[in-house]
GROMACS .gro file of N, CA and C in nm:
model
  363
    1MET      N    1   0.084  -0.117   0.000
    1MET     CA    2   0.000   0.000   0.000
    1MET      C    3   0.089   0.125   0.000
    2SER      N    4   0.046   0.225  -0.071
    2SER     CA    5   0.125   0.346  -0.083
    2SER      C    6   0.108   0.436   0.040
    3GLN      N    7   0.203   0.526   0.056
    3GLN     CA    8   0.194   0.622   0.165
    3GLN      C    9   0.066   0.704   0.151
    4ARG      N   10   0.029   0.738   0.031
    4ARG     CA   11  -0.094   0.817   0.007
    4ARG      C   12  -0.217   0.742   0.058
    5PHE      N   13  -0.222   0.611   0.034
    5PHE     CA   14  -0.333   0.529   0.084
    5PHE      C   15  -0.345   0.541   0.235
    6TRP      N   16  -0.231   0.529   0.304
    6TRP     CA   17  -0.232   0.535   0.451
    6TRP      C   18  -0.267   0.675   0.501
    7GLN      N   19  -0.224   0.778   0.427
    7GLN     CA   20  -0.261   0.915   0.465
    7GLN      C   21  -0.411   0.934   0.456
    8VAL      N   22  -0.471   0.888   0.349
    8VAL     CA   23  -0.617   0.901   0.331
    8VAL      C   24  -0.688   0.825   0.442
    9LEU      N   25  -0.643   0.704   0.469
    9LEU     CA   26  -0.705   0.624   0.576
    9LEU      C   27  -0.694   0.695   0.711
   10HIS      N   28  -0.576   0.750   0.739
   10HIS     CA   29  -0.556   0.824   0.864
   10HIS      C   30  -0.652   0.942   0.875
   11TRP      N   31  -0.667   1.017   0.766
   11TRP     CA   32  -0.754   1.134   0.770
   11TRP      C   33  -0.902   1.100   0.763
   12ILE      N   34  -0.935   0.976   0.734
   12ILE     CA   35  -1.073   0.929   0.750
   12ILE      C   36  -1.096   0.886   0.894
   13PHE      N   37  -1.000   0.810   0.948
   13PHE     CA   38  -1.015   0.757   1.084
   13PHE      C   39  -1.012   0.866   1.191
   14LEU      N   40  -0.923   0.963   1.177
   14LEU     CA   41  -0.907   1.065   1.282
   14LEU      C   42  -1.037   1.141   1.311
   15PRO      N   43  -1.104   1.199   1.212
   15PRO     CA   44  -1.229   1.270   1.244
   15PRO      C   45  -1.340   1.176   1.293
   16LEU      N   46  -1.341   1.051   1.244
   16LEU     CA   47  -1.441   0.956   1.294
   16LEU      C   48  -1.417   0.926   1.441
   17TRP      N   49  -1.291   0.910   1.479
   17TRP     CA   50  -1.258   0.886   1.619
   17TRP      C   51  -1.299   1.006   1.705
   18VAL      N   52  -1.267   1.127   1.659
   18VAL     CA   53  -1.304   1.248   1.733
   18VAL      C   54  -1.456   1.259   1.745
   19LEU      N   55  -1.529   1.229   1.638
   19LEU     CA   56  -1.675   1.232   1.641
   19LEU      C   57  -1.728   1.135   1.745
   20GLY      N   58  -1.683   1.011   1.740
   20GLY     CA   59  -1.729   0.911   1.836
   20GLY      C   60  -1.697   0.949   1.979
   21ALA      N   61  -1.575   0.998   2.002
   21ALA     CA   62  -1.535   1.038   2.137
   21ALA      C   63  -1.616   1.160   2.184
   22ALA      N   64  -1.637   1.257   2.096
   22ALA     CA   65  -1.712   1.377   2.134
   22ALA      C   66  -1.857   1.344   2.168
   23LEU      N   67  -1.920   1.260   2.088
   23LEU     CA   68  -2.058   1.220   2.118
   23LEU      C   69  -2.066   1.145   2.250
   24ASN      N   70  -1.968   1.061   2.275
   24ASN     CA   71  -1.964   0.985   2.400
   24ASN      C   72  -1.946   1.078   2.519
   25MET      N   73  -1.851   1.173   2.508
   25MET     CA   74  -1.827   1.266   2.619
   25MET      C   75  -1.946   1.358   2.643
   26ALA      N   76  -2.021   1.388   2.537
   26ALA     CA   77  -2.139   1.473   2.550
   26ALA      C   78  -2.261   1.393   2.597
   27THR      N   79  -2.239   1.265   2.624
   27THR     CA   80  -2.344   1.171   2.668
   27THR      C   81  -2.465   1.170   2.573
   28ILE      N   82  -2.436   1.180   2.445
   28ILE     CA   83  -2.540   1.169   2.343
   28ILE      C   84  -2.549   1.021   2.307
   29HIS      N   85  -2.668   0.966   2.314
   29HIS     CA   86  -2.687   0.825   2.283
   29HIS      C   87  -2.706   0.810   2.132
   30GLY      N   88  -2.597   0.774   2.065
   30GLY     CA   89  -2.599   0.763   1.920
   30GLY      C   90  -2.582   0.622   1.869
   31GLY      N   91  -2.617   0.525   1.951
   31GLY     CA   92  -2.606   0.385   1.908
   31GLY      C   93  -2.464   0.348   1.872
   32PHE      N   94  -2.446   0.299   1.750
   32PHE     CA   95  -2.314   0.256   1.703
   32PHE      C   96  -2.211   0.369   1.713
   33LEU      N   97  -2.253   0.492   1.681
   33LEU     CA   98  -2.159   0.605   1.681
   33LEU      C   99  -2.096   0.628   1.818
   34THR      N  100  -2.174   0.612   1.923
   34THR     CA  101  -2.118   0.634   2.057
   34THR      C  102  -2.067   0.506   2.120
   35ASN      N  103  -2.120   0.392   2.082
   35ASN     CA  104  -2.080   0.268   2.147
   35ASN      C  105  -1.954   0.206   2.087
   36TYR      N  106  -1.939   0.211   1.956
   36TYR     CA  107  -1.831   0.134   1.893
   36TYR      C  108  -1.744   0.209   1.792
   37LEU      N  109  -1.787   0.326   1.747
   37LEU     CA  110  -1.711   0.393   1.642
   37LEU      C  111  -1.566   0.419   1.683
   38SER      N  112  -1.545   0.478   1.800
   38SER     CA  113  -1.408   0.506   1.845
   38SER      C  114  -1.329   0.378   1.865
   39ASP      N  115  -1.394   0.275   1.917
   39ASP     CA  116  -1.327   0.146   1.937
   39ASP      C  117  -1.286   0.083   1.804
   40LEU      N  118  -1.361   0.112   1.701
   40LEU     CA  119  -1.332   0.054   1.570
   40LEU      C  120  -1.223   0.130   1.495
   41VAL      N  121  -1.220   0.264   1.506
   41VAL     CA  122  -1.127   0.342   1.425
   41VAL      C  123  -1.002   0.389   1.498
   42PHE      N  124  -1.005   0.405   1.630
   42PHE     CA  125  -0.883   0.453   1.697
   42PHE      C  126  -0.768   0.353   1.694
   43PRO      N  127  -0.789   0.226   1.729
   43PRO     CA  128  -0.675   0.134   1.726
   43PRO      C  129  -0.607   0.124   1.588
   44PRO      N  130  -0.683   0.113   1.478
   44PRO     CA  131  -0.612   0.109   1.350
   44PRO      C  132  -0.544   0.242   1.315
   45ASP      N  133  -0.603   0.354   1.357
   45ASP     CA  134  -0.538   0.482   1.331
   45ASP      C  135  -0.407   0.491   1.410
   46PHE      N  136  -0.410   0.445   1.534
   46PHE     CA  137  -0.287   0.446   1.613
   46PHE      C  138  -0.184   0.350   1.553
   47TYR      N  139  -0.230   0.240   1.498
   47TYR     CA  140  -0.141   0.146   1.428
   47TYR      C  141  -0.072   0.217   1.311
   48ILE      N  142  -0.148   0.292   1.234
   48ILE     CA  143  -0.093   0.367   1.120
   48ILE      C  144   0.012   0.466   1.168
   49ILE      N  145  -0.019   0.538   1.275
   49ILE     CA  146   0.075   0.636   1.330
   49ILE      C  147   0.198   0.566   1.387
   50MET      N  148   0.176   0.462   1.465
   50MET     CA  149   0.286   0.390   1.530
   50MET      C  150   0.384   0.334   1.427
   51ARG      N  151   0.333   0.279   1.319
   51ARG     CA  152   0.417   0.219   1.216
   51ARG      C  153   0.475   0.322   1.120
   52GLY      N  154   0.429   0.448   1.131
   52GLY     CA  155   0.478   0.553   1.042
   52GLY      C  156   0.434   0.531   0.898
   53LEU      N  157   0.322   0.466   0.880
   53LEU     CA  158   0.275   0.432   0.745
   53LEU      C  159   0.227   0.555   0.668
   54HIS      N  160   0.178   0.655   0.738
   54HIS     CA  161   0.121   0.772   0.671
   54HIS      C  162   0.225   0.879   0.640
   55ASN      N  163   0.340   0.875   0.706
   55ASN     CA  164   0.441   0.978   0.681
   55ASN      C  165   0.585   0.926   0.687
   56HIS      N  166   0.602   0.797   0.701
   56HIS     CA  167   0.734   0.733   0.710
   56HIS      C  168   0.818   0.786   0.826
   57LYS      N  169   0.752   0.838   0.929
   57LYS     CA  170   0.822   0.882   1.050
   57LYS      C  171   0.768   0.802   1.167
   58ILE      N  172   0.855   0.728   1.229
   58ILE     CA  173   0.815   0.648   1.345
   58ILE      C  174   0.844   0.729   1.470
   59PRO      N  175   0.743   0.752   1.555
   59PRO     CA  176   0.768   0.824   1.679
   59PRO      C  177   0.877   0.753   1.760
   60ARG      N  178   0.974   0.828   1.806
   60ARG     CA  179   1.089   0.772   1.875
   60ARG      C  180   1.051   0.684   1.993
   61ASN      N  181   0.953   0.727   2.071
   61ASN     CA  182   0.913   0.649   2.189
   61ASN      C  183   0.837   0.522   2.153
   62LEU      N  184   0.802   0.504   2.028
   62LEU     CA  185   0.730   0.385   1.984
   62LEU      C  186   0.814   0.298   1.890
   63ALA      N  187   0.943   0.328   1.878
   63ALA     CA  188   1.028   0.260   1.779
   63ALA      C  189   1.030   0.109   1.798
   64TRP      N  190   1.038   0.061   1.921
   64TRP     CA  191   1.044  -0.083   1.943
   64TRP      C  192   0.917  -0.150   1.891
   65PHE      N  193   0.802  -0.092   1.923
   65PHE     CA  194   0.675  -0.149   1.878
   65PHE      C  195   0.660  -0.141   1.726
   66ALA      N  196   0.715  -0.036   1.667
   66ALA     CA  197   0.696  -0.012   1.524
   66ALA      C  198   0.785  -0.100   1.436
   67GLN      N  199   0.879  -0.172   1.495
   67GLN     CA  200   0.972  -0.250   1.414
   67GLN      C  201   0.904  -0.356   1.329
   68THR      N  202   0.798  -0.415   1.379
   68THR     CA  203   0.726  -0.517   1.301
   68THR      C  204   0.576  -0.494   1.312
   69PRO      N  205   0.501  -0.535   1.211
   69PRO     CA  206   0.355  -0.524   1.219
   69PRO      C  207   0.299  -0.603   1.338
   70GLU      N  208   0.361  -0.716   1.370
   70GLU     CA  209   0.312  -0.799   1.480
   70GLU      C  210   0.327  -0.728   1.614
   71ARG      N  211   0.442  -0.664   1.636
   71ARG     CA  212   0.461  -0.590   1.762
   71ARG      C  213   0.358  -0.477   1.775
   72SER      N  214   0.337  -0.406   1.666
   72SER     CA  215   0.239  -0.297   1.670
   72SER      C  216   0.099  -0.351   1.697
   73PHE      N  217   0.062  -0.455   1.624
   73PHE     CA  218  -0.072  -0.514   1.640
   73PHE      C  219  -0.094  -0.558   1.784
   74PHE      N  220  -0.005  -0.642   1.836
   74PHE     CA  221  -0.026  -0.697   1.969
   74PHE      C  222  -0.008  -0.593   2.079
   75GLY      N  223   0.081  -0.496   2.059
   75GLY     CA  224   0.096  -0.390   2.158
   75GLY      C  225  -0.032  -0.310   2.176
   76ILE      N  226  -0.092  -0.270   2.065
   76ILE     CA  227  -0.216  -0.193   2.071
   76ILE      C  228  -0.331  -0.280   2.119
   77TRP      N  229  -0.339  -0.402   2.069
   77TRP     CA  230  -0.449  -0.492   2.104
   77TRP      C  231  -0.448  -0.524   2.253
   78ILE      N  232  -0.331  -0.552   2.308
   78ILE     CA  233  -0.322  -0.586   2.451
   78ILE      C  234  -0.365  -0.469   2.537
   79VAL      N  235  -0.324  -0.347   2.501
   79VAL     CA  236  -0.366  -0.230   2.579
   79VAL      C  237  -0.518  -0.216   2.576
   80GLY      N  238  -0.580  -0.235   2.460
   80GLY     CA  239  -0.726  -0.227   2.449
   80GLY      C  240  -0.796  -0.333   2.531
   81VAL      N  241  -0.747  -0.456   2.524
   81VAL     CA  242  -0.809  -0.565   2.599
   81VAL      C  243  -0.791  -0.545   2.749
   82VAL      N  244  -0.672  -0.505   2.792
   82VAL     CA  245  -0.648  -0.481   2.935
   82VAL      C  246  -0.739  -0.370   2.986
   83SER      N  247  -0.754  -0.262   2.909
   83SER     CA  248  -0.841  -0.153   2.955
   83SER      C  249  -0.986  -0.200   2.965
   84GLU      N  250  -1.027  -0.284   2.873
   84GLU     CA  251  -1.165  -0.335   2.876
   84GLU      C  252  -1.185  -0.432   2.993
   85VAL      N  253  -1.091  -0.520   3.016
   85VAL     CA  254  -1.100  -0.615   3.127
   85VAL      C  255  -1.097  -0.540   3.260
   86CYS      N  256  -1.019  -0.432   3.268
   86CYS     CA  257  -1.017  -0.349   3.390
   86CYS      C  258  -1.156  -0.292   3.419
   87GLN      N  259  -1.232  -0.261   3.316
   87GLN     CA  260  -1.367  -0.210   3.336
   87GLN      C  261  -1.457  -0.316   3.398
   88TYR      N  262  -1.427  -0.440   3.372
   88TYR     CA  263  -1.506  -0.550   3.430
   88TYR      C  264  -1.474  -0.566   3.578
   89TYR      N  265  -1.346  -0.570   3.611
   89TYR     CA  266  -1.304  -0.596   3.748
   89TYR      C  267  -1.294  -0.471   3.834
   90TRP      N  268  -1.282  -0.355   3.772
   90TRP     CA  269  -1.260  -0.230   3.844
   90TRP      C  270  -1.338  -0.119   3.775
   91PRO      N  271  -1.473  -0.125   3.778
   91PRO     CA  272  -1.556  -0.034   3.698
   91PRO      C  273  -1.541   0.114   3.733
   92ARG      N  274  -1.492   0.145   3.851
   92ARG     CA  275  -1.472   0.286   3.888
   92ARG      C  276  -1.324   0.322   3.893
   93GLY      N  277  -1.242   0.241   3.832
   93GLY     CA  278  -1.098   0.262   3.831
   93GLY      C  279  -1.054   0.360   3.723
   94ILE      N  280  -0.929   0.347   3.685
   94ILE     CA  281  -0.870   0.440   3.589
   94ILE      C  282  -0.936   0.433   3.451
   95PHE      N  283  -0.983   0.315   3.412
   95PHE     CA  284  -1.053   0.298   3.284
   95PHE      C  285  -1.202   0.281   3.312
   96ARG      N  286  -1.264   0.387   3.358
   96ARG     CA  287  -1.406   0.380   3.393
   96ARG      C  288  -1.490   0.341   3.273
   97GLY      N  289  -1.595   0.271   3.303
   97GLY     CA  290  -1.686   0.233   3.196
   97GLY      C  291  -1.750   0.099   3.225
   98THR      N  292  -1.820   0.050   3.126
   98THR     CA  293  -1.889  -0.077   3.137
   98THR      C  294  -1.820  -0.178   3.046
   99PHE      N  295  -1.789  -0.293   3.101
   99PHE     CA  296  -1.726  -0.398   3.021
   99PHE      C  297  -1.820  -0.439   2.908
  100ASP      N  298  -1.764  -0.446   2.788
  100ASP     CA  299  -1.842  -0.487   2.671
  100ASP      C  300  -1.751  -0.568   2.580
  101PRO      N  301  -1.775  -0.697   2.567
  101PRO     CA  302  -1.688  -0.778   2.481
  101PRO      C  303  -1.691  -0.734   2.334
  102TRP      N  304  -1.796  -0.664   2.294
  102TRP     CA  305  -1.802  -0.613   2.156
  102TRP      C  306  -1.698  -0.503   2.134
  103ASP      N  307  -1.658  -0.434   2.240
  103ASP     CA  308  -1.548  -0.338   2.227
  103ASP      C  309  -1.420  -0.410   2.186
  104ILE      N  310  -1.395  -0.524   2.249
  104ILE     CA  311  -1.275  -0.603   2.215
  104ILE      C  312  -1.285  -0.650   2.070
  105ALA      N  313  -1.404  -0.691   2.029
  105ALA     CA  314  -1.424  -0.732   1.890
  105ALA      C  315  -1.397  -0.615   1.795
  106SER      N  316  -1.441  -0.496   1.832
  106SER     CA  317  -1.418  -0.377   1.749
  106SER      C  318  -1.269  -0.347   1.736
  107TYR      N  319  -1.196  -0.349   1.849
  107TYR     CA  320  -1.051  -0.327   1.843
  107TYR      C  321  -0.988  -0.427   1.747
  108THR      N  322  -1.029  -0.551   1.763
  108THR     CA  323  -0.969  -0.660   1.687
  108THR      C  324  -0.995  -0.645   1.538
  109VAL      N  325  -1.119  -0.617   1.501
  109VAL     CA  326  -1.154  -0.604   1.358
  109VAL      C  327  -1.074  -0.492   1.293
  110GLY      N  328  -1.073  -0.375   1.354
  110GLY     CA  329  -0.999  -0.262   1.297
  110GLY      C  330  -0.850  -0.291   1.284
  111LEU      N  331  -0.793  -0.351   1.387
  111LEU     CA  332  -0.650  -0.381   1.384
  111LEU      C  333  -0.616  -0.490   1.283
  112VAL      N  334  -0.699  -0.592   1.274
  112VAL     CA  335  -0.673  -0.701   1.179
  112VAL      C  336  -0.673  -0.647   1.036
  113VAL      N  337  -0.766  -0.560   1.004
  113VAL     CA  338  -0.772  -0.503   0.869
  113VAL      C  339  -0.643  -0.425   0.839
  114CYS      N  340  -0.601  -0.338   0.931
  114CYS     CA  341  -0.478  -0.261   0.908
  114CYS      C  342  -0.356  -0.352   0.902
  115TYR      N  343  -0.351  -0.451   0.989
  115TYR     CA  344  -0.239  -0.544   0.990
  115TYR      C  345  -0.228  -0.617   0.856
  116LEU      N  346  -0.339  -0.668   0.807
  116LEU     CA  347  -0.337  -0.741   0.680
  116LEU      C  348  -0.299  -0.651   0.563
  117LEU      N  349  -0.349  -0.528   0.564
  117LEU     CA  350  -0.311  -0.433   0.458
  117LEU      C  351  -0.163  -0.399   0.467
  118ASP      N  352  -0.113  -0.383   0.588
  118ASP     CA  353   0.029  -0.353   0.609
  118ASP      C  354   0.117  -0.469   0.560
  119LYS      N  355   0.075  -0.591   0.584
  119LYS     CA  356   0.152  -0.708   0.543
  119LYS      C  357   0.153  -0.727   0.391
  120ARG      N  358   0.059  -0.665   0.321
  120ARG     CA  359   0.051  -0.677   0.174
  120ARG      C  360   0.156  -0.595   0.102
  121LYS      N  361   0.233  -0.516   0.173
  121LYS     CA  362   0.332  -0.427   0.110
  121LYS      C  363   0.412  -0.497   0.003
   0.00000   0.00000   0.00000
């Protein structure tokens, strides 16, 4: 995939993530938009940024994770799963919210798509 492809994808994902997060913070009940949109688009957007796919610049503090698509995928996925599981065991903790296994499915779907596209290089 070309750098231009990843740039377009990044600029599609970023406003969608902001929209989903803003609706959620405003406590607007928008169904899919507030429940899963951010979970679906943020992890793959962070994958694109972490791997430097959109600008060929890898953030220095993420260099170890960015070395391989697998490190990036599992690094982001584990953080998402841990935050979701923390909501189950510690609902008023640092990751406040309600445990929802569909959130984990959303993280996974978005990341798998980016991972597979990245591997097609």
